[in-house]
Amino acid sequence: MNEQALHSGTIASRYLTRQAQLATALYTHHLDALALNPGPSLTYLTGLSFHLMERPTVGLFTPHNPVILILAELEAGKAADLPYPVQVFPYGEDPATWPGVFRQAALAAQLGGRRVGVEPGRMRVLELRMLEAASETTQYLSAEDCLASLRMRKDPDEIDAMRKAAKIAQQALKETLPQVKPGITEREMAAELTAQLLRAGSDVEIPFSPIISSGANGANPHALPSERRLAAGDLLVIDWGAGYKGYFSDVTRTFAIGEVEDEFKHIAAIVRAANQAGRAAVKPGATTHRIDQAAREVIEEAGYGPFFTHRTGHGLGMEAHEAPYMRAGNMQVLEPGMTFTVEPGIYLPGRGGVRIEDDVVVTKDGAESLTDLPRQLVTLG
C-alpha cells in the first residue's frame, strides 16, 4: 500500500469510527438522527469545514444511512472523493428551490416522525425552519449531551494537536514580551501578539482575539483591549491562545509593570497556589466539581472568595469553550483524554486582577499540563 493510500485509509477509519460512535451515542441518548450546522461537530464527524453564510448548510446523520449533506452547488466539490459514504443534495442560487431540496434530503434520511438532535448553540433559525417544513412530524431536540459524550475524550492525535497549539501560543508570547513596557497600549499589544501567533505557526483561526487588560481593566475577566497605555505599578493580564490543525490552546498569565503594591503580589501568590491546587486535583474519577472546589478553597481561605467571580475552568478542543466545565455542582466524572483549563483568578474592582490559566489533559493516572510558562508574577518594563 502506498503512502497516499495508507493516509486515505487512516482518514477513512477516523471518520467511520466517529460516525459509528455517534450511532451508539444517538441510541444511548434516545435520538434517531442528528442535524448539524457548519461548526466543530460537523467537522469532527466529517473532516469538512463550511462557513455559516446566507446559504443554508446541513449535515444529517442517521445510524443506517450514509452521511447526507445539504449544501450550495458551489460547495459540492468539498464532498467529492470522501473516504466514506456520503449523499449530497446540492441546490442553486434561487432560494425558491431550497425547500424542495430539503424535503428530498429529509425523505432520504427518513426523518418523518423521528427524534432528531440539534446543537442549541449552533443550529440557526434559517436551517431549523427549513428542516421543520421539510418534515413536519419530526421532533427537534437538544443533542448537546450526545455530542459532548463523543468530543470530551480526545484521542492521541487530538491531544498532540492541542500540545502543539499550546507550544505555539507560548512561543508567540515570548516573542511579544520584549515589546511590553510603559506607554504601549493594550490594543498595540494585542496586535503584536496576534501577529506573533501566526508567525509561530498558529492556524489563521484562533480561539479568540487576545485579551490584554491592564490596571483597573484587569478586574474585568473578559475585558476588550483598549487604548489604555500601560503604566508603572499596573498588573497586566494576558489571555490568549493558538490554533493547530483545528484544535485550540487557551492560556493566561499575569505580569507586573515595574514595582507593584504589596497586595497585588499577595493575590498573585494566592492565585498561583489555587492554580496548583486545581491542577493537582485532576485525575480519573475526580469530579469537575472537585477541581473547582480545590482551586476555590485556596482563594476563599485567603479571604478573597468574593473576588473569584467565575468557574475554575472549561473544556477545550475544537472550541475555546466546550464540555466539561469545572464549576460547583457539576458532578461530571473525569476520564482519560478529557482536556480543559484550570484558571482561577482574583479581581479587585477599580484596581486590577490576576488570573493564571493552564491547559490540562487527564491521563491514566493523573494529569498532564500542556502549558508550562512560569506562573509566578514576572516583572516587565
Tab-separated table of C-alpha atoms in Angstrom:
chain	number	residue	atom	x	y	z
A	1	MET	CA	0.000	0.000	0.000
A	2	ASN	CA	1.495	3.367	-0.980
A	3	GLU	CA	1.733	6.309	1.438
A	4	GLN	CA	-1.207	8.193	-0.106
A	5	ALA	CA	-3.469	5.135	0.086
A	6	LEU	CA	-2.379	4.485	3.667
A	7	HIS	CA	-3.149	8.116	4.612
A	8	SER	CA	-6.553	7.889	2.951
A	9	GLY	CA	-7.271	4.677	4.807
A	10	THR	CA	-6.319	6.263	8.128
A	11	ILE	CA	-8.631	9.210	7.470
A	12	ALA	CA	-11.462	6.904	6.434
A	13	SER	CA	-11.005	4.869	9.602
A	14	ARG	CA	-11.042	8.003	11.775
A	15	TYR	CA	-14.341	9.345	10.449
A	16	LEU	CA	-16.036	5.973	10.071
A	17	THR	CA	-15.126	5.253	13.684
A	18	ARG	CA	-16.524	8.572	14.848
A	19	GLN	CA	-19.712	8.059	12.844
A	20	ALA	CA	-20.125	4.587	14.361
A	21	GLN	CA	-19.601	6.050	17.827
A	22	LEU	CA	-22.254	8.649	17.010
A	23	ALA	CA	-24.729	5.897	16.114
A	24	THR	CA	-24.210	4.359	19.559
A	25	ALA	CA	-24.465	7.742	21.269
A	26	LEU	CA	-27.719	8.530	19.471
A	27	TYR	CA	-29.211	5.288	20.779
A	28	THR	CA	-27.966	5.997	24.308
A	29	HIS	CA	-29.478	9.495	24.266
A	30	HIS	CA	-32.803	8.353	22.745
A	31	LEU	CA	-32.297	10.136	19.439
A	32	ASP	CA	-32.880	8.769	15.940
A	33	ALA	CA	-30.750	11.192	13.940
A	34	LEU	CA	-28.598	14.304	14.148
A	35	ALA	CA	-28.780	17.553	12.145
A	36	LEU	CA	-25.748	19.834	12.239
A	37	ASN	CA	-24.923	23.328	11.054
A	38	PRO	CA	-21.354	24.147	9.981
A	39	GLY	CA	-19.130	24.094	13.032
A	40	PRO	CA	-16.769	21.935	15.060
A	41	SER	CA	-19.142	18.989	15.463
A	42	LEU	CA	-19.756	18.723	11.719
A	43	THR	CA	-16.008	18.923	11.114
A	44	TYR	CA	-15.375	16.341	13.846
A	45	LEU	CA	-17.673	13.823	12.168
A	46	THR	CA	-16.800	14.505	8.520
A	47	GLY	CA	-13.496	16.369	8.278
A	48	LEU	CA	-15.304	19.030	6.251
A	49	SER	CA	-15.304	22.743	7.051
A	50	PHE	CA	-18.004	25.137	5.898
A	51	HIS	CA	-18.683	28.780	6.751
A	52	LEU	CA	-22.011	29.913	8.087
A	53	MET	CA	-23.396	32.174	5.385
A	54	GLU	CA	-26.677	33.272	3.818
A	55	ARG	CA	-26.964	29.900	2.079
A	56	PRO	CA	-28.054	27.034	4.370
A	57	THR	CA	-25.778	24.067	5.022
A	58	VAL	CA	-26.846	20.985	6.991
A	59	GLY	CA	-25.329	17.584	7.683
A	60	LEU	CA	-27.770	14.780	8.521
A	61	PHE	CA	-26.573	11.672	10.353
A	62	THR	CA	-28.577	8.508	10.965
A	63	PRO	CA	-27.373	5.111	12.220
A	64	HIS	CA	-28.072	3.197	8.995
A	65	ASN	CA	-27.741	5.693	6.108
A	66	PRO	CA	-24.766	7.438	4.520
A	67	VAL	CA	-23.940	10.942	5.717
A	68	ILE	CA	-26.322	13.356	3.992
A	69	LEU	CA	-25.156	16.859	3.103
A	70	ILE	CA	-27.462	19.695	2.047
A	71	LEU	CA	-25.317	22.443	0.589
A	72	ALA	CA	-24.914	25.031	-2.122
A	73	GLU	CA	-23.688	23.809	-5.508
A	74	LEU	CA	-20.578	25.950	-5.127
A	75	GLU	CA	-19.635	23.886	-2.041
A	76	ALA	CA	-20.329	20.470	-3.597
A	77	GLY	CA	-16.694	19.962	-4.602
A	78	LYS	CA	-15.759	19.607	-0.937
A	79	ALA	CA	-17.797	16.423	-0.777
A	80	ALA	CA	-16.116	14.785	-3.777
A	81	ASP	CA	-13.912	11.729	-3.214
A	82	LEU	CA	-14.585	11.454	0.520
A	83	PRO	CA	-13.280	8.200	2.006
A	84	TYR	CA	-16.689	7.261	3.451
A	85	PRO	CA	-20.248	7.031	2.052
A	86	VAL	CA	-21.998	10.357	1.531
A	87	GLN	CA	-25.139	11.514	-0.254
A	88	VAL	CA	-25.131	15.140	-1.411
A	89	PHE	CA	-28.217	17.261	-2.011
A	90	PRO	CA	-26.959	20.427	-3.738
A	91	TYR	CA	-29.059	23.472	-4.555
A	92	GLY	CA	-28.611	26.516	-6.789
A	93	GLU	CA	-28.839	30.237	-6.188
A	94	ASP	CA	-32.650	30.516	-6.361
A	95	PRO	CA	-33.960	30.343	-2.759
A	96	ALA	CA	-37.339	29.183	-4.080
A	97	THR	CA	-35.738	25.802	-4.890
A	98	TRP	CA	-34.208	25.248	-1.456
A	99	PRO	CA	-37.305	23.868	0.355
A	100	GLY	CA	-37.654	21.139	-2.271
A	101	VAL	CA	-34.056	20.049	-1.781
A	102	PHE	CA	-34.569	19.943	1.980
A	103	ARG	CA	-37.656	17.754	1.501
A	104	GLN	CA	-35.674	15.341	-0.684
A	105	ALA	CA	-32.922	15.119	1.917
A	106	ALA	CA	-35.398	14.639	4.779
A	107	LEU	CA	-37.033	11.777	2.870
A	108	ALA	CA	-33.650	10.166	2.183
A	109	ALA	CA	-32.785	10.415	5.875
A	110	GLN	CA	-36.225	9.084	6.847
A	111	LEU	CA	-36.752	11.914	9.331
A	112	GLY	CA	-40.546	11.649	9.419
A	113	GLY	CA	-41.810	11.035	12.951
A	114	ARG	CA	-38.231	10.805	14.278
A	115	ARG	CA	-36.424	12.438	17.210
A	116	VAL	CA	-33.621	14.486	15.662
A	117	GLY	CA	-30.889	16.066	17.739
A	118	VAL	CA	-29.525	19.555	17.091
A	119	GLU	CA	-26.956	21.763	18.809
A	120	PRO	CA	-28.917	24.522	20.605
A	121	GLY	CA	-25.975	26.908	20.471
A	122	ARG	CA	-25.281	26.292	16.783
A	123	MET	CA	-28.464	25.465	14.870
A	124	ARG	CA	-29.749	28.625	13.213
A	125	VAL	CA	-33.380	29.505	12.707
A	126	LEU	CA	-32.705	29.528	8.925
A	127	GLU	CA	-31.852	25.829	8.752
A	128	LEU	CA	-34.193	24.751	11.543
A	129	ARG	CA	-37.253	26.294	9.863
A	130	MET	CA	-36.362	24.587	6.578
A	131	LEU	CA	-35.957	21.236	8.315
A	132	GLU	CA	-39.265	21.685	10.132
A	133	ALA	CA	-41.055	22.493	6.876
A	134	ALA	CA	-39.396	19.542	5.122
A	135	SER	CA	-40.679	17.039	7.692
A	136	GLU	CA	-43.498	18.374	9.842
A	137	THR	CA	-43.766	15.281	12.061
A	138	THR	CA	-40.129	15.396	13.168
A	139	GLN	CA	-39.183	16.431	16.707
A	140	TYR	CA	-36.029	18.516	17.127
A	141	LEU	CA	-34.334	18.088	20.495
A	142	SER	CA	-31.049	19.050	22.111
A	143	ALA	CA	-28.099	16.823	21.218
A	144	GLU	CA	-25.717	18.758	23.460
A	145	ASP	CA	-25.063	15.847	25.842
A	146	CYS	CA	-24.892	13.341	22.988
A	147	LEU	CA	-22.164	15.275	21.183
A	148	ALA	CA	-20.293	16.093	24.373
A	149	SER	CA	-20.078	12.387	25.118
A	150	LEU	CA	-18.173	11.957	21.833
A	151	ARG	CA	-15.957	15.011	21.828
A	152	MET	CA	-14.959	15.287	25.516
A	153	ARG	CA	-12.462	12.418	25.343
A	154	LYS	CA	-9.668	13.328	22.952
A	155	ASP	CA	-7.650	10.685	21.124
A	156	PRO	CA	-3.837	10.836	20.947
A	157	ASP	CA	-3.850	12.758	17.644
A	158	GLU	CA	-6.168	15.382	19.077
A	159	ILE	CA	-4.043	15.750	22.199
A	160	ASP	CA	-0.890	16.079	20.077
A	161	ALA	CA	-2.559	18.908	18.126
A	162	MET	CA	-3.506	20.649	21.375
A	163	ARG	CA	0.000	20.176	22.752
A	164	LYS	CA	1.348	21.867	19.601
A	165	ALA	CA	-1.225	24.671	19.896
A	166	ALA	CA	-0.028	25.289	23.449
A	167	LYS	CA	3.616	25.458	22.345
A	168	ILE	CA	2.743	27.893	19.565
A	169	ALA	CA	0.864	30.143	21.977
A	170	GLN	CA	3.721	30.169	24.455
A	171	GLN	CA	6.315	30.907	21.783
A	172	ALA	CA	4.206	33.792	20.491
A	173	LEU	CA	4.036	35.348	23.948
A	174	LYS	CA	7.787	35.011	24.438
A	175	GLU	CA	8.314	36.932	21.194
A	176	THR	CA	5.805	39.605	22.266
A	177	LEU	CA	7.028	40.307	25.800
A	178	PRO	CA	10.124	42.326	24.771
A	179	GLN	CA	7.710	44.903	23.323
A	180	VAL	CA	5.853	45.286	26.624
A	181	LYS	CA	6.788	48.444	28.501
A	182	PRO	CA	5.063	51.501	29.965
A	183	GLY	CA	3.431	53.558	27.216
A	184	ILE	CA	2.337	50.742	24.907
A	185	THR	CA	-1.433	50.435	24.554
A	186	GLU	CA	-3.431	47.294	25.157
A	187	ARG	CA	-4.546	47.320	21.512
A	188	GLU	CA	-0.964	47.581	20.283
A	189	MET	CA	-0.032	44.612	22.441
A	190	ALA	CA	-2.990	42.591	21.141
A	191	ALA	CA	-1.994	43.333	17.542
A	192	GLU	CA	1.614	42.282	18.162
A	193	LEU	CA	0.595	39.073	19.931
A	194	THR	CA	-1.811	38.175	17.116
A	195	ALA	CA	0.938	38.642	14.548
A	196	GLN	CA	3.349	36.568	16.607
A	197	LEU	CA	0.787	33.741	16.865
A	198	LEU	CA	0.686	33.489	13.080
A	199	ARG	CA	4.474	33.709	12.814
A	200	ALA	CA	4.822	30.908	15.366
A	201	GLY	CA	2.669	28.605	13.262
A	202	SER	CA	-0.879	29.103	14.500
A	203	ASP	CA	-3.848	28.408	12.262
A	204	VAL	CA	-5.406	31.602	10.958
A	205	GLU	CA	-8.455	30.768	13.061
A	206	ILE	CA	-7.532	31.352	16.693
A	207	PRO	CA	-9.817	30.601	19.653
A	208	PHE	CA	-10.491	34.286	20.393
A	209	SER	CA	-8.845	37.676	19.983
A	210	PRO	CA	-6.200	38.141	22.695
A	211	ILE	CA	-7.454	39.701	25.921
A	212	ILE	CA	-4.980	42.326	27.099
A	213	SER	CA	-6.113	44.136	30.245
A	214	SER	CA	-4.026	46.420	32.416
A	215	GLY	CA	-4.636	48.371	35.595
A	216	ALA	CA	-8.311	48.639	36.518
A	217	ASN	CA	-9.273	46.918	33.256
A	218	GLY	CA	-7.768	43.713	34.647
A	219	ALA	CA	-10.656	43.479	37.115
A	220	ASN	CA	-12.888	42.559	34.157
A	221	PRO	CA	-12.153	38.909	33.241
A	222	HIS	CA	-13.278	39.417	29.619
A	223	ALA	CA	-12.037	42.954	29.020
A	224	LEU	CA	-11.520	44.101	25.435
A	225	PRO	CA	-8.115	45.619	24.604
A	226	SER	CA	-8.422	49.396	24.775
A	227	GLU	CA	-6.327	52.453	24.036
A	228	ARG	CA	-5.212	52.498	27.666
A	229	ARG	CA	-1.444	52.768	27.962
A	230	LEU	CA	0.451	50.555	30.353
A	231	ALA	CA	1.830	52.382	33.372
A	232	ALA	CA	4.280	51.535	36.124
A	233	GLY	CA	2.500	49.820	39.010
A	234	ASP	CA	-0.037	48.033	36.781
A	235	LEU	CA	-0.970	44.408	36.836
A	236	LEU	CA	-1.183	43.130	33.261
A	237	VAL	CA	-3.418	40.168	32.399
A	238	ILE	CA	-2.757	38.432	29.061
A	239	ASP	CA	-5.260	35.759	27.943
A	240	TRP	CA	-4.575	34.265	24.511
A	241	GLY	CA	-4.478	31.058	22.519
A	242	ALA	CA	-3.419	29.451	19.248
A	243	GLY	CA	-4.958	27.018	16.801
A	244	TYR	CA	-3.269	23.992	15.269
A	245	LYS	CA	-4.998	21.574	12.890
A	246	GLY	CA	-8.338	22.815	14.162
A	247	TYR	CA	-7.566	22.434	17.879
A	248	PHE	CA	-7.055	25.271	20.346
A	249	SER	CA	-4.986	26.313	23.319
A	250	ASP	CA	-6.098	28.892	25.895
A	251	VAL	CA	-3.574	30.381	28.316
A	252	THR	CA	-3.472	33.261	30.787
A	253	ARG	CA	-0.543	34.788	32.618
A	254	THR	CA	-0.358	37.927	34.752
A	255	PHE	CA	2.610	40.296	34.853
A	256	ALA	CA	3.719	43.291	36.880
A	257	ILE	CA	4.681	46.502	35.103
A	258	GLY	CA	7.522	47.728	37.245
A	259	GLU	CA	7.058	47.719	41.008
A	260	VAL	CA	3.513	46.930	42.137
A	261	GLU	CA	1.823	47.274	45.518
A	262	ASP	CA	2.161	44.512	48.077
A	263	GLU	CA	-1.460	43.368	47.879
A	264	PHE	CA	-1.050	42.717	44.145
A	265	LYS	CA	1.943	40.490	44.901
A	266	HIS	CA	-0.115	38.784	47.602
A	267	ILE	CA	-3.086	37.952	45.391
A	268	ALA	CA	-0.740	36.761	42.625
A	269	ALA	CA	0.738	34.241	45.057
A	270	ILE	CA	-2.736	33.124	46.149
A	271	VAL	CA	-3.912	32.603	42.565
A	272	ARG	CA	-0.749	30.676	41.762
A	273	ALA	CA	-1.431	28.374	44.717
A	274	ALA	CA	-5.069	27.979	43.640
A	275	ASN	CA	-3.972	27.080	40.120
A	276	GLN	CA	-1.580	24.490	41.537
A	277	ALA	CA	-4.301	23.030	43.771
A	278	GLY	CA	-6.745	22.792	40.890
A	279	ARG	CA	-4.245	21.022	38.636
A	280	ALA	CA	-3.168	18.696	41.452
A	281	ALA	CA	-6.780	17.565	41.940
A	282	VAL	CA	-7.097	16.371	38.337
A	283	LYS	CA	-7.218	12.590	37.964
A	284	PRO	CA	-9.547	9.943	36.552
A	285	GLY	CA	-12.596	9.560	38.768
A	286	ALA	CA	-12.472	13.086	40.196
A	287	THR	CA	-15.478	15.288	39.502
A	288	THR	CA	-15.349	18.652	37.800
A	289	HIS	CA	-16.959	19.990	40.986
A	290	ARG	CA	-13.884	18.854	42.914
A	291	ILE	CA	-11.489	20.672	40.579
A	292	ASP	CA	-13.431	23.899	41.074
A	293	GLN	CA	-13.579	23.303	44.811
A	294	ALA	CA	-9.839	22.613	45.125
A	295	ALA	CA	-8.914	25.910	43.497
A	296	ARG	CA	-11.692	27.921	45.126
A	297	GLU	CA	-10.871	26.761	48.654
A	298	VAL	CA	-7.398	28.309	48.422
A	299	ILE	CA	-8.814	31.699	47.456
A	300	GLU	CA	-11.647	31.550	49.994
A	301	GLU	CA	-9.327	30.597	52.858
A	302	ALA	CA	-7.156	33.589	51.974
A	303	GLY	CA	-10.192	35.860	52.341
A	304	TYR	CA	-10.686	36.679	48.652
A	305	GLY	CA	-13.583	34.342	47.851
A	306	PRO	CA	-15.980	37.136	46.747
A	307	PHE	CA	-13.386	38.301	44.211
A	308	PHE	CA	-13.204	34.956	42.359
A	309	THR	CA	-16.257	35.510	40.183
A	310	HIS	CA	-16.249	32.704	37.602
A	311	ARG	CA	-15.907	28.923	37.303
A	312	THR	CA	-12.436	27.409	37.584
A	313	GLY	CA	-12.286	26.159	34.010
A	314	HIS	CA	-13.898	24.899	30.837
A	315	GLY	CA	-13.373	22.154	28.310
A	316	LEU	CA	-11.086	22.868	25.392
A	317	GLY	CA	-10.576	21.302	21.986
A	318	MET	CA	-12.098	22.277	18.644
A	319	GLU	CA	-13.842	25.081	20.538
A	320	ALA	CA	-12.437	27.518	23.068
A	321	HIS	CA	-15.299	26.630	25.424
A	322	GLU	CA	-16.807	23.144	25.382
A	323	ALA	CA	-17.647	20.372	27.851
A	324	PRO	CA	-16.647	19.532	30.523
A	325	TYR	CA	-16.997	22.605	32.757
A	326	MET	CA	-15.116	22.991	36.052
A	327	ARG	CA	-17.859	24.514	38.205
A	328	ALA	CA	-19.518	23.963	41.549
A	329	GLY	CA	-22.281	21.389	41.422
A	330	ASN	CA	-21.154	19.753	38.183
A	331	MET	CA	-20.656	16.092	39.029
A	332	GLN	CA	-19.215	15.100	35.637
A	333	VAL	CA	-16.584	12.435	36.309
A	334	LEU	CA	-13.197	12.972	34.674
A	335	GLU	CA	-11.872	10.326	32.284
A	336	PRO	CA	-8.556	9.977	30.439
A	337	GLY	CA	-8.429	12.177	27.356
A	338	MET	CA	-10.610	14.963	28.728
A	339	THR	CA	-8.985	18.354	28.199
A	340	PHE	CA	-9.840	21.599	29.933
A	341	THR	CA	-8.498	24.760	31.518
A	342	VAL	CA	-7.709	25.480	35.155
A	343	GLU	CA	-7.909	29.256	35.535
A	344	PRO	CA	-8.613	30.707	38.979
A	345	GLY	CA	-8.500	34.457	39.408
A	346	ILE	CA	-8.904	37.321	41.851
A	347	TYR	CA	-10.382	40.602	40.599
A	348	LEU	CA	-10.274	43.761	42.703
A	349	PRO	CA	-12.834	46.254	41.293
A	350	GLY	CA	-11.307	49.509	40.127
A	351	ARG	CA	-7.773	48.299	40.839
A	352	GLY	CA	-6.744	45.215	38.868
A	353	GLY	CA	-6.810	41.467	38.672
A	354	VAL	CA	-4.786	38.275	38.465
A	355	ARG	CA	-5.608	35.121	36.521
A	356	ILE	CA	-3.387	32.107	35.853
A	357	GLU	CA	-4.678	29.618	33.289
A	358	ASP	CA	-3.264	26.312	32.138
A	359	ASP	CA	-4.468	23.649	29.701
A	360	VAL	CA	-4.727	20.203	31.271
A	361	VAL	CA	-5.376	16.707	29.897
A	362	VAL	CA	-6.476	13.823	32.116
A	363	THR	CA	-4.083	10.866	31.870
A	364	LYS	CA	-4.489	7.256	33.028
A	365	ASP	CA	-3.134	8.043	36.476
A	366	GLY	CA	-3.317	11.817	36.850
A	367	ALA	CA	-2.909	14.804	34.605
A	368	GLU	CA	-0.529	16.497	32.183
A	369	SER	CA	-0.307	20.259	31.863
A	370	LEU	CA	0.063	21.170	28.202
A	371	THR	CA	1.220	24.671	29.202
A	372	ASP	CA	4.296	25.342	31.305
A	373	LEU	CA	5.169	29.045	31.187
A	374	PRO	CA	6.289	30.421	34.570
A	375	ARG	CA	3.285	31.056	36.804
A	376	GLN	CA	4.873	33.467	39.270
A	377	LEU	CA	4.377	37.228	38.920
A	378	VAL	CA	7.087	38.256	36.435
A	379	THR	CA	8.052	41.931	36.306
A	380	LEU	CA	8.230	43.640	32.891
A	381	GLY	CA	9.357	47.062	31.772
